[in-house]
mmCIF file of C-alpha atoms in Angstrom:
data_model
loop_
_atom_site.group_PDB
_atom_site.id
_atom_site.type_symbol
_atom_site.label_atom_id
_atom_site.label_comp_id
_atom_site.label_asym_id
_atom_site.label_seq_id
_atom_site.Cartn_x
_atom_site.Cartn_y
_atom_site.Cartn_z
ATOM 1 C CA MET A 1157 0.016 0.002 0.011
ATOM 2 C CA LYS A 1158 1.231 3.483 -0.847
ATOM 3 C CA THR A 1159 2.058 5.334 2.362
ATOM 4 C CA ASN A 1160 2.288 8.916 1.115
ATOM 5 C CA ILE A 1161 -1.014 10.466 -0.230
ATOM 6 C CA MET A 1162 -0.526 14.079 -1.086
ATOM 7 C CA GLY A 1163 1.779 14.480 1.942
ATOM 8 C CA PHE A 1164 -0.509 12.640 4.376
ATOM 9 C CA GLU A 1165 -0.369 9.096 5.926
ATOM 10 C CA GLN A 1166 -2.776 6.932 4.031
ATOM 11 C CA THR A 1167 -3.567 4.879 7.071
ATOM 12 C CA ALA A 1168 -4.666 8.011 8.884
ATOM 13 C CA ILE A 1169 -6.789 9.051 5.880
ATOM 14 C CA ILE A 1170 -8.521 5.672 5.920
ATOM 15 C CA ASP A 1171 -9.108 5.837 9.662
ATOM 16 C CA ALA A 1172 -10.669 9.279 9.367
ATOM 17 C CA LYS A 1173 -12.890 7.990 6.478
ATOM 18 C CA LEU A 1174 -11.707 10.789 4.107
ATOM 19 C CA ASN A 1175 -12.255 10.368 0.413
ATOM 20 C CA GLY A 1176 -10.191 11.792 -2.512
ATOM 21 C CA ASN A 1177 -11.985 15.077 -2.580
ATOM 22 C CA ASP A 1178 -11.588 15.499 1.099
ATOM 23 C CA VAL A 1179 -7.793 15.002 0.850
ATOM 24 C CA ILE A 1180 -7.424 17.372 -2.061
ATOM 25 C CA VAL A 1181 -9.315 20.145 -0.169
ATOM 26 C CA LEU A 1182 -7.225 19.469 2.961
ATOM 27 C CA ARG A 1183 -3.971 19.593 0.967
ATOM 28 C CA THR A 1184 -5.065 22.858 -0.761
ATOM 29 C CA MET A 1185 -5.994 24.494 2.524
ATOM 30 C CA VAL A 1186 -2.755 23.473 4.266
ATOM 31 C CA ASP A 1187 -0.808 24.963 1.375
ATOM 32 C CA MET A 1188 -2.751 28.174 1.691
ATOM 33 C CA ILE A 1189 -2.101 28.385 5.380
ATOM 34 C CA GLU A 1190 1.613 27.607 5.047
ATOM 35 C CA SER A 1191 2.012 30.119 2.143
ATOM 36 C CA GLU A 1192 1.518 33.090 4.395
ATOM 37 C CA ARG A 1193 -0.057 34.929 1.533
ATOM 38 C CA PHE A 1194 -3.405 35.310 3.142
ATOM 39 C CA ALA A 1195 -4.737 37.585 5.837
ATOM 40 C CA THR A 1196 -4.271 36.376 9.397
ATOM 41 C CA ILE A 1197 -5.740 37.229 12.761
ATOM 42 C CA GLU A 1198 -4.667 36.313 16.334
ATOM 43 C CA ILE A 1199 -7.438 34.566 18.277
ATOM 44 C CA GLU A 1200 -6.796 33.517 21.903
ATOM 45 C CA GLY A 1201 -3.077 33.693 21.331
ATOM 46 C CA GLU A 1202 -3.039 31.616 18.121
ATOM 47 C CA VAL A 1203 -2.734 32.656 14.510
ATOM 48 C CA PHE A 1204 -5.607 31.864 12.174
ATOM 49 C CA THR A 1205 -5.695 32.347 8.361
ATOM 50 C CA TRP A 1206 -8.606 33.729 6.427
ATOM 51 C CA ILE A 1207 -9.679 31.404 3.664
ATOM 52 C CA ASN A 1208 -12.650 32.392 1.487
ATOM 53 C CA TYR A 1209 -14.763 29.407 0.335
ATOM 54 C CA GLN A 1210 -15.138 31.105 -3.079
ATOM 55 C CA LEU A 1211 -11.345 30.734 -3.496
ATOM 56 C CA LEU A 1212 -11.639 26.953 -2.983
ATOM 57 C CA VAL A 1213 -14.338 26.953 -5.781
ATOM 58 C CA GLU A 1214 -11.938 28.848 -8.087
ATOM 59 C CA ASP A 1215 -8.902 26.638 -7.313
ATOM 60 C CA LEU A 1216 -10.744 23.330 -7.364
ATOM 61 C CA PRO A 1217 -13.479 23.442 -9.991
ATOM 62 C CA MET A 1218 -12.805 19.679 -10.631
ATOM 63 C CA ILE A 1219 -14.488 19.012 -7.262
ATOM 64 C CA SER A 1220 -17.415 21.403 -7.466
ATOM 65 C CA ASP A 1221 -18.640 24.866 -8.496
ATOM 66 C CA LYS A 1222 -20.775 25.238 -5.465
ATOM 67 C CA ILE A 1223 -19.689 26.836 -2.205
ATOM 68 C CA ASP A 1224 -21.981 24.631 -0.174
ATOM 69 C CA THR A 1225 -20.127 21.508 -1.319
ATOM 70 C CA PHE A 1226 -16.797 22.904 0.015
ATOM 71 C CA LYS A 1227 -18.472 23.994 3.222
ATOM 72 C CA LYS A 1228 -19.571 20.457 3.820
ATOM 73 C CA ILE A 1229 -16.104 19.065 3.046
ATOM 74 C CA VAL A 1230 -14.404 21.666 5.303
ATOM 75 C CA THR A 1231 -16.859 20.955 8.090
ATOM 76 C CA LYS A 1232 -15.924 17.256 7.807
ATOM 77 C CA LEU A 1233 -12.258 18.069 8.107
ATOM 78 C CA VAL A 1234 -12.970 20.310 11.112
ATOM 79 C CA ASN A 1235 -15.116 17.674 12.777
ATOM 80 C CA ASN A 1236 -12.207 15.178 12.288
ATOM 81 C CA GLY A 1237 -9.947 17.600 14.191
ATOM 82 C CA PHE A 1238 -7.552 18.306 11.320
ATOM 83 C CA LEU A 1239 -8.467 22.057 11.067
ATOM 84 C CA ASP A 1240 -9.595 24.539 13.746
ATOM 85 C CA ARG A 1241 -12.170 27.055 12.473
ATOM 86 C CA LYS A 1242 -13.204 30.445 13.800
ATOM 87 C CA VAL A 1243 -15.876 32.765 12.435
ATOM 88 C CA LYS A 1244 -15.483 36.481 13.078
ATOM 89 C CA LYS A 1245 -18.280 38.943 12.263
ATOM 90 C CA ALA A 1246 -17.390 42.431 11.047
ATOM 91 C CA ILE A 1247 -19.872 45.281 11.394
ATOM 92 C CA GLY A 1248 -21.355 46.016 7.924
ATOM 93 C CA ALA A 1249 -18.989 43.446 6.262
ATOM 94 C CA GLY A 1250 -20.536 40.149 7.020
ATOM 95 C CA ALA A 1251 -18.514 37.292 8.557
ATOM 96 C CA TYR A 1252 -15.011 36.029 7.907
ATOM 97 C CA THR A 1253 -13.975 32.438 8.431
ATOM 98 C CA TYR A 1254 -10.423 31.700 9.708
ATOM 99 C CA PHE A 1255 -8.578 28.387 9.954
ATOM 100 C CA LYS A 1256 -5.340 26.970 11.484
ATOM 101 C CA LYS A 1257 -3.725 23.570 11.423
ATOM 102 C CA THR A 1258 -4.062 21.347 14.466
ATOM 103 C CA LYS A 1259 -1.744 18.940 16.355
ATOM 104 C CA LYS A 1260 -3.947 16.119 14.964
ATOM 105 C CA LEU A 1261 -3.145 17.276 11.440
ATOM 106 C CA ASP A 1262 0.616 17.442 12.235
ATOM 107 C CA ALA A 1263 0.355 13.813 13.394
ATOM 108 C CA ILE A 1264 -0.853 12.563 9.990
ATOM 109 C CA ILE A 1265 1.694 14.465 7.898
ATOM 110 C CA PHE A 1266 3.872 11.860 6.019
ATOM 111 C CA LYS A 1267 7.202 11.486 7.603
ATOM 112 C CA PRO A 1268 9.639 9.350 5.583
ATOM 113 C CA GLU A 1269 11.784 6.878 7.398
ATOM 114 C CA VAL A 1270 15.425 7.856 7.421
ATOM 115 C CA LYS A 1271 17.330 5.314 5.458
ATOM 116 C CA GLU A 1272 20.634 4.414 7.042
ATOM 117 C CA THR A 1273 23.492 3.840 4.686
ATOM 118 C CA LYS A 1274 25.684 0.929 5.909
ATOM 119 C CA LYS A 1275 28.899 -0.497 4.670
ATOM 120 C CA ASP A 1276 30.264 -3.861 5.673
ATOM 121 C CA ILE A 1277 33.916 -4.287 6.614
ATOM 122 C CA LYS A 1278 35.669 -7.512 6.103
ATOM 123 C CA LYS A 1279 36.514 -9.576 9.204
ATOM 124 C CA THR A 1280 40.024 -8.998 10.406
ATOM 125 C CA SER A 1281 42.407 -11.783 11.492
ATOM 126 C CA LYS A 1282 42.402 -10.403 15.118
ATOM 127 C CA GLU A 1283 38.643 -9.930 15.508
ATOM 128 C CA ASN A 1284 36.345 -12.398 13.913
ATOM 129 C CA VAL A 1285 33.407 -9.933 13.908
ATOM 130 C CA ASP A 1286 31.650 -7.700 11.521
ATOM 131 C CA ALA A 1287 32.075 -3.926 11.849
ATOM 132 C CA GLN A 1288 30.089 -1.028 10.501
ATOM 133 C CA VAL A 1289 31.574 2.117 9.003
ATOM 134 C CA PRO A 1290 30.849 5.113 11.335
ATOM 135 C CA GLU A 1291 28.522 7.640 9.742
ATOM 136 C CA ASP A 1292 31.285 10.217 9.554
ATOM 137 C CA PHE A 1293 33.200 7.971 7.190
ATOM 138 C CA ILE A 1294 30.344 7.274 4.757
ATOM 139 C CA PRO A 1295 31.480 8.495 1.235
ATOM 140 C CA ALA A 1296 29.897 11.847 0.406
ATOM 141 C CA GLU A 1297 28.409 10.507 -2.788
ATOM 142 C CA THR A 1298 26.670 7.650 -1.013
ATOM 143 C CA SER A 1299 25.242 9.918 1.749
ATOM 144 C CA LEU A 1300 24.091 12.390 -1.025
ATOM 145 C CA ARG A 1301 22.219 9.688 -2.913
ATOM 146 C CA ALA A 1302 20.491 8.410 0.277
ATOM 147 C CA GLU A 1303 19.403 11.972 1.232
ATOM 148 C CA LEU A 1304 18.184 12.668 -2.253
ATOM 149 C CA GLU A 1305 16.055 9.542 -2.264
ATOM 150 C CA ILE A 1306 14.492 10.581 1.079
ATOM 151 C CA LEU A 1307 13.782 14.049 -0.289
ATOM 152 C CA ASP A 1308 12.205 12.554 -3.396
ATOM 153 C CA GLU A 1309 9.767 10.521 -1.232
ATOM 154 C CA VAL A 1310 8.133 13.547 0.264
ATOM 155 C CA MET A 1311 7.299 15.223 -3.044
ATOM 156 C CA THR A 1312 3.632 15.459 -3.873
ATOM 157 C CA GLU A 1313 1.785 16.582 -6.996
ATOM 158 C CA ARG A 1314 1.765 20.168 -5.806
ATOM 159 C CA ILE A 1315 4.224 20.581 -2.888
ATOM 160 C CA SER A 1316 3.742 23.075 -0.095
ATOM 161 C CA PHE A 1317 5.950 26.086 0.410
ATOM 162 C CA THR A 1318 7.497 24.455 3.455
ATOM 163 C CA THR A 1319 8.561 21.383 1.359
ATOM 164 C CA SER A 1320 9.838 23.541 -1.444
ATOM 165 C CA GLU A 1321 11.943 25.623 0.981
ATOM 166 C CA LEU A 1322 13.508 22.448 2.358
ATOM 167 C CA ALA A 1323 14.244 21.336 -1.222
ATOM 168 C CA ILE A 1324 15.865 24.628 -2.126
ATOM 169 C CA GLU A 1325 17.921 24.672 1.069
ATOM 170 C CA PHE A 1326 18.978 21.084 0.655
ATOM 171 C CA ILE A 1327 20.088 21.463 -2.963
ATOM 172 C CA SER A 1328 21.870 24.758 -2.306
ATOM 173 C CA LYS A 1329 23.796 23.382 0.703
ATOM 174 C CA LYS A 1330 25.066 20.482 -1.420
ATOM 175 C CA GLY A 1331 26.596 23.070 -3.769
ATOM 176 C CA ILE A 1332 25.620 21.188 -6.988
ATOM 177 C CA SER A 1333 26.451 23.783 -9.565
ATOM 178 C CA GLY A 1334 24.331 22.095 -12.286
ATOM 179 C CA LEU A 1335 21.224 22.633 -10.210
ATOM 180 C CA VAL A 1336 21.579 26.373 -9.713
ATOM 181 C CA PRO A 1337 19.096 27.332 -12.552
ATOM 182 C CA ILE A 1338 16.497 25.021 -11.016
ATOM 183 C CA VAL A 1339 17.052 26.515 -7.576
ATOM 184 C CA ASN A 1340 16.631 29.967 -9.052
ATOM 185 C CA ARG A 1341 13.434 29.098 -10.725
ATOM 186 C CA LEU A 1342 12.035 27.553 -7.479
ATOM 187 C CA SER A 1343 13.052 30.641 -5.527
ATOM 188 C CA LYS A 1344 11.564 33.015 -8.054
ATOM 189 C CA LYS A 1345 8.200 31.131 -8.099
ATOM 190 C CA LYS A 1346 8.212 31.180 -4.267
ATOM 191 C CA GLU A 1347 8.877 34.901 -4.221
ATOM 192 C CA ASN A 1348 5.938 35.451 -6.676
ATOM 193 C CA GLY A 1349 3.706 33.540 -4.292
ATOM 194 C CA ASP A 1350 2.962 30.844 -6.830
ATOM 195 C CA PHE A 1351 2.185 27.209 -6.105
ATOM 196 C CA ILE A 1352 5.310 25.218 -6.931
ATOM 197 C CA ASN A 1353 4.972 22.259 -9.247
ATOM 198 C CA ASN A 1354 7.368 19.642 -8.121
ATOM 199 C CA LYS A 1355 8.666 18.820 -11.598
ATOM 200 C CA TYR A 1356 11.386 21.377 -11.060
ATOM 201 C CA VAL A 1357 12.444 19.621 -7.919
ATOM 202 C CA ARG A 1358 12.250 16.198 -9.450
ATOM 203 C CA ASN A 1359 14.408 17.382 -12.325
ATOM 204 C CA ALA A 1360 16.968 18.557 -9.825
ATOM 205 C CA LEU A 1361 16.870 15.202 -7.946
ATOM 206 C CA ASN A 1362 17.134 13.123 -11.195
ATOM 207 C CA THR A 1363 20.127 15.282 -12.330
ATOM 208 C CA ALA A 1364 21.913 14.772 -9.032
ATOM 209 C CA MET A 1365 21.273 11.119 -8.653
ATOM 210 C CA ASN A 1366 22.292 10.367 -12.219
ATOM 211 C CA ALA A 1367 25.470 12.450 -12.069
#
């Protein structure tokens, strides 16, 4: 069974009885909150983000063109404890709905297992035992490949800004000159407030792993 579904643990999705549309809406709302592009307000010491239901209609017409449909899906996500919702009324301006992520949501975020790179050392004549190479002595290229594979696992169809920042930081720190144009494009899209399609990141990973 595939573990990572749009950045969430599939077992948790099944337990919560979420369907495909629910997961897509949850992924979209999490990306909106993490983008820091939307108006926020502090309520009881915590930061909430304003998300207009009409924006969900515009972003996800494949699901529905009706606001009521999205309200039902969002209410399901709230009732499952993945989002916290607050409604604030403004005099002469109607009501505004604000959201924030919850600890329960953080618990279902897909977290790839760290793959340990091991290297066997031949038995010596003095000690008839197997030894492992300490982490500090793992060849740089082996460590790089393992880390790239881990990074590749967390990619989703439309990755969040948090994930993209980690990708940019990781690739930059490795100092892989051939990836500079891709890093620049990612950075520019982030500065423009665009959703980042992960094909740029995957191109970078493939380039590095095949180098």
